[in-house]
Amino acid sequence: QVQLVESGGGWMQAGGSLRLSCAASGRTISSYGMGWFRQAPGKQQRAVVAAISDNGSLTHYADSAKVRFTISRDNAKNPVYLQINSLKLEDTADYYCAAHPSGYARTWYAGYVYWGRGTQVTVSS
């Protein structure tokens, strides 16, 4: 059993930056691939933003996130981070952290078995 809790969201001004954190309890997540997903207002599907392998050696990003987003993890301390720079209005969404038992940086929703409840990011002009 893995419990994931996201934090770091809030109301932000366009052009600013923030770092989302994903804290885990229960089983260690050091052997899990981790992903960040987001669900925009009015959308019913969660889309991958970034993913990272168990040891952090491999990362994948959505096309929209390749420049301004950075996913990282510190297995010694356990948390997983998502750095977002140059925030845009289109970044407004609920952001979710998820864990994948394969350890790979998966880019598809299926296979992620542990999910946080999300943290909301609202970007205003």
PDB file of C-alpha atoms in Angstrom:
ATOM      1  CA  GLN A   1       0.000   0.000   0.000  1.00  0.00           C
ATOM      2  CA  VAL A   2       1.272   3.413  -1.005  1.00  0.00           C
ATOM      3  CA  GLN A   3      -0.283   6.706  -0.051  1.00  0.00           C
ATOM      4  CA  LEU A   4       0.601   9.754  -2.119  1.00  0.00           C
ATOM      5  CA  VAL A   5      -0.058  13.351  -1.170  1.00  0.00           C
ATOM      6  CA  GLU A   6       0.573  16.274  -3.494  1.00  0.00           C
ATOM      7  CA  SER A   7       1.326  19.772  -2.303  1.00  0.00           C
ATOM      8  CA  GLY A   8       2.547  23.076  -3.641  1.00  0.00           C
ATOM      9  CA  GLY A   9      -0.420  24.134  -5.710  1.00  0.00           C
ATOM     10  CA  GLY A  10      -2.301  27.366  -5.406  1.00  0.00           C
ATOM     11  CA  TRP A  11      -3.102  30.607  -7.177  1.00  0.00           C
ATOM     12  CA  MET A  12      -0.171  31.835  -9.219  1.00  0.00           C
ATOM     13  CA  GLN A  13       0.549  34.735 -11.520  1.00  0.00           C
ATOM     14  CA  ALA A  14       1.434  34.059 -15.119  1.00  0.00           C
ATOM     15  CA  GLY A  15       5.177  34.125 -15.624  1.00  0.00           C
ATOM     16  CA  GLY A  16       5.938  32.868 -12.156  1.00  0.00           C
ATOM     17  CA  SER A  17       7.161  29.472 -11.090  1.00  0.00           C
ATOM     18  CA  LEU A  18       6.348  26.834  -8.540  1.00  0.00           C
ATOM     19  CA  ARG A  19       7.378  23.390  -7.450  1.00  0.00           C
ATOM     20  CA  LEU A  20       4.899  20.665  -6.737  1.00  0.00           C
ATOM     21  CA  SER A  21       5.833  17.939  -4.308  1.00  0.00           C
ATOM     22  CA  CYS A  22       4.614  14.389  -3.936  1.00  0.00           C
ATOM     23  CA  ALA A  23       5.131  12.794  -0.562  1.00  0.00           C
ATOM     24  CA  ALA A  24       4.702   9.077  -0.048  1.00  0.00           C
ATOM     25  CA  SER A  25       3.901   7.014   2.986  1.00  0.00           C
ATOM     26  CA  GLY A  26       3.460   3.325   3.528  1.00  0.00           C
ATOM     27  CA  ARG A  27       5.687   1.352   1.207  1.00  0.00           C
ATOM     28  CA  THR A  28       8.745   3.002  -0.210  1.00  0.00           C
ATOM     29  CA  ILE A  29       8.382   4.355  -3.738  1.00  0.00           C
ATOM     30  CA  SER A  30      12.048   4.065  -4.613  1.00  0.00           C
ATOM     31  CA  SER A  31      11.317   1.083  -6.876  1.00  0.00           C
ATOM     32  CA  TYR A  32       8.332   2.716  -8.615  1.00  0.00           C
ATOM     33  CA  GLY A  33       8.181   4.780 -11.699  1.00  0.00           C
ATOM     34  CA  MET A  34       6.471   8.055 -10.919  1.00  0.00           C
ATOM     35  CA  GLY A  35       4.329  10.292 -13.028  1.00  0.00           C
ATOM     36  CA  TRP A  36       2.652  13.648 -12.903  1.00  0.00           C
ATOM     37  CA  PHE A  37      -0.706  14.031 -14.605  1.00  0.00           C
ATOM     38  CA  ARG A  38      -3.009  16.961 -14.957  1.00  0.00           C
ATOM     39  CA  GLN A  39      -6.680  17.452 -15.605  1.00  0.00           C
ATOM     40  CA  ALA A  40      -7.684  20.813 -17.000  1.00  0.00           C
ATOM     41  CA  PRO A  41     -10.965  22.496 -16.103  1.00  0.00           C
ATOM     42  CA  GLY A  42     -13.832  21.034 -18.073  1.00  0.00           C
ATOM     43  CA  LYS A  43     -11.830  17.987 -19.096  1.00  0.00           C
ATOM     44  CA  GLN A  44     -12.709  14.484 -18.005  1.00  0.00           C
ATOM     45  CA  GLN A  45      -9.363  12.855 -18.734  1.00  0.00           C
ATOM     46  CA  ARG A  46      -6.050  13.108 -17.004  1.00  0.00           C
ATOM     47  CA  ALA A  47      -3.095  13.596 -19.302  1.00  0.00           C
ATOM     48  CA  VAL A  48       0.511  12.835 -18.512  1.00  0.00           C
ATOM     49  CA  VAL A  49       2.757  15.797 -17.910  1.00  0.00           C
ATOM     50  CA  ALA A  50       5.998  14.066 -16.999  1.00  0.00           C
ATOM     51  CA  ALA A  51       7.272  10.713 -15.807  1.00  0.00           C
ATOM     52  CA  ILE A  52      10.467   9.484 -14.224  1.00  0.00           C
ATOM     53  CA  SER A  53      11.951   6.034 -13.753  1.00  0.00           C
ATOM     54  CA  ASP A  54      12.663   4.462 -10.408  1.00  0.00           C
ATOM     55  CA  ASN A  55      16.280   5.602 -10.248  1.00  0.00           C
ATOM     56  CA  GLY A  56      15.647   8.897 -12.000  1.00  0.00           C
ATOM     57  CA  SER A  57      17.797   8.029 -14.993  1.00  0.00           C
ATOM     58  CA  LEU A  58      14.984   8.290 -17.547  1.00  0.00           C
ATOM     59  CA  THR A  59      12.384  10.990 -17.928  1.00  0.00           C
ATOM     60  CA  HIS A  60       9.556  11.578 -20.375  1.00  0.00           C
ATOM     61  CA  TYR A  61       7.634  14.753 -20.971  1.00  0.00           C
ATOM     62  CA  ALA A  62       4.510  15.678 -22.814  1.00  0.00           C
ATOM     63  CA  ASP A  63       5.224  17.922 -25.773  1.00  0.00           C
ATOM     64  CA  SER A  64       3.622  20.822 -23.978  1.00  0.00           C
ATOM     65  CA  ALA A  65       5.880  20.329 -20.961  1.00  0.00           C
ATOM     66  CA  LYS A  66       9.306  19.721 -22.476  1.00  0.00           C
ATOM     67  CA  VAL A  67      10.603  23.251 -22.077  1.00  0.00           C
ATOM     68  CA  ARG A  68       9.112  24.610 -18.882  1.00  0.00           C
ATOM     69  CA  PHE A  69       8.613  21.486 -16.769  1.00  0.00           C
ATOM     70  CA  THR A  70      11.163  19.413 -14.897  1.00  0.00           C
ATOM     71  CA  ILE A  71      10.434  16.225 -13.018  1.00  0.00           C
ATOM     72  CA  SER A  72      12.896  15.027 -10.422  1.00  0.00           C
ATOM     73  CA  ARG A  73      13.126  12.739  -7.468  1.00  0.00           C
ATOM     74  CA  ASP A  74      15.323  12.206  -4.484  1.00  0.00           C
ATOM     75  CA  ASN A  75      15.157   8.582  -3.455  1.00  0.00           C
ATOM     76  CA  ALA A  76      17.253   9.261  -0.392  1.00  0.00           C
ATOM     77  CA  LYS A  77      14.549  11.618   0.839  1.00  0.00           C
ATOM     78  CA  ASN A  78      11.680   9.995  -1.065  1.00  0.00           C
ATOM     79  CA  PRO A  79       9.704  12.918  -2.520  1.00  0.00           C
ATOM     80  CA  VAL A  80       9.040  13.497  -6.199  1.00  0.00           C
ATOM     81  CA  TYR A  81       8.941  17.008  -7.598  1.00  0.00           C
ATOM     82  CA  LEU A  82       7.545  18.833 -10.579  1.00  0.00           C
ATOM     83  CA  GLN A  83       9.105  22.198 -11.286  1.00  0.00           C
ATOM     84  CA  ILE A  84       7.055  24.509 -13.457  1.00  0.00           C
ATOM     85  CA  ASN A  85       8.616  27.677 -14.823  1.00  0.00           C
ATOM     86  CA  SER A  86       7.089  30.552 -16.764  1.00  0.00           C
ATOM     87  CA  LEU A  87       3.569  29.647 -15.790  1.00  0.00           C
ATOM     88  CA  LYS A  88       0.903  30.149 -18.399  1.00  0.00           C
ATOM     89  CA  LEU A  89      -2.854  30.329 -18.153  1.00  0.00           C
ATOM     90  CA  GLU A  90      -3.079  26.967 -19.901  1.00  0.00           C
ATOM     91  CA  ASP A  91      -1.243  25.357 -16.993  1.00  0.00           C
ATOM     92  CA  THR A  92      -4.324  25.761 -14.842  1.00  0.00           C
ATOM     93  CA  ALA A  93      -5.353  22.259 -13.821  1.00  0.00           C
ATOM     94  CA  ASP A  94      -5.499  19.723 -11.058  1.00  0.00           C
ATOM     95  CA  TYR A  95      -2.146  17.986 -10.837  1.00  0.00           C
ATOM     96  CA  TYR A  96      -1.869  14.385  -9.706  1.00  0.00           C
ATOM     97  CA  CYS A  97       1.042  12.266  -8.626  1.00  0.00           C
ATOM     98  CA  ALA A  98       0.978   8.554  -9.415  1.00  0.00           C
ATOM     99  CA  ALA A  99       3.163   5.490  -8.931  1.00  0.00           C
ATOM    100  CA  HIS A 100       3.817   2.687 -11.418  1.00  0.00           C
ATOM    101  CA  PRO A 101       5.048  -0.688 -10.090  1.00  0.00           C
ATOM    102  CA  SER A 102       7.121  -1.407 -13.210  1.00  0.00           C
ATOM    103  CA  GLY A 103       9.652   1.234 -12.248  1.00  0.00           C
ATOM    104  CA  TYR A 104       9.561   2.656 -15.760  1.00  0.00           C
ATOM    105  CA  ALA A 105       8.741   6.202 -16.765  1.00  0.00           C
ATOM    106  CA  ARG A 106       5.366   5.313 -18.232  1.00  0.00           C
ATOM    107  CA  THR A 107       3.522   7.883 -20.282  1.00  0.00           C
ATOM    108  CA  TRP A 108       0.116   6.218 -20.362  1.00  0.00           C
ATOM    109  CA  TYR A 109      -2.552   6.257 -17.696  1.00  0.00           C
ATOM    110  CA  ALA A 110      -2.909   2.472 -17.535  1.00  0.00           C
ATOM    111  CA  GLY A 111      -0.691   0.729 -15.035  1.00  0.00           C
ATOM    112  CA  TYR A 112      -0.461   3.519 -12.496  1.00  0.00           C
ATOM    113  CA  VAL A 113      -2.015   1.885  -9.461  1.00  0.00           C
ATOM    114  CA  TYR A 114      -1.434   4.467  -6.751  1.00  0.00           C
ATOM    115  CA  TRP A 115      -2.725   8.007  -7.045  1.00  0.00           C
ATOM    116  CA  GLY A 116      -2.745  11.086  -4.929  1.00  0.00           C
ATOM    117  CA  ARG A 117      -5.861  13.185  -4.607  1.00  0.00           C
ATOM    118  CA  GLY A 118      -4.403  16.085  -6.518  1.00  0.00           C
ATOM    119  CA  THR A 119      -3.342  19.642  -5.951  1.00  0.00           C
ATOM    120  CA  GLN A 120      -4.898  22.540  -7.808  1.00  0.00           C
ATOM    121  CA  VAL A 121      -2.875  25.041  -9.784  1.00  0.00           C
ATOM    122  CA  THR A 122      -4.649  28.173 -10.941  1.00  0.00           C
ATOM    123  CA  VAL A 123      -2.758  30.639 -13.104  1.00  0.00           C
ATOM    124  CA  SER A 124      -4.087  34.150 -13.571  1.00  0.00           C
ATOM    125  CA  SER A 125      -2.924  37.067 -15.674  1.00  0.00           C
TER     126      SER A 125
END
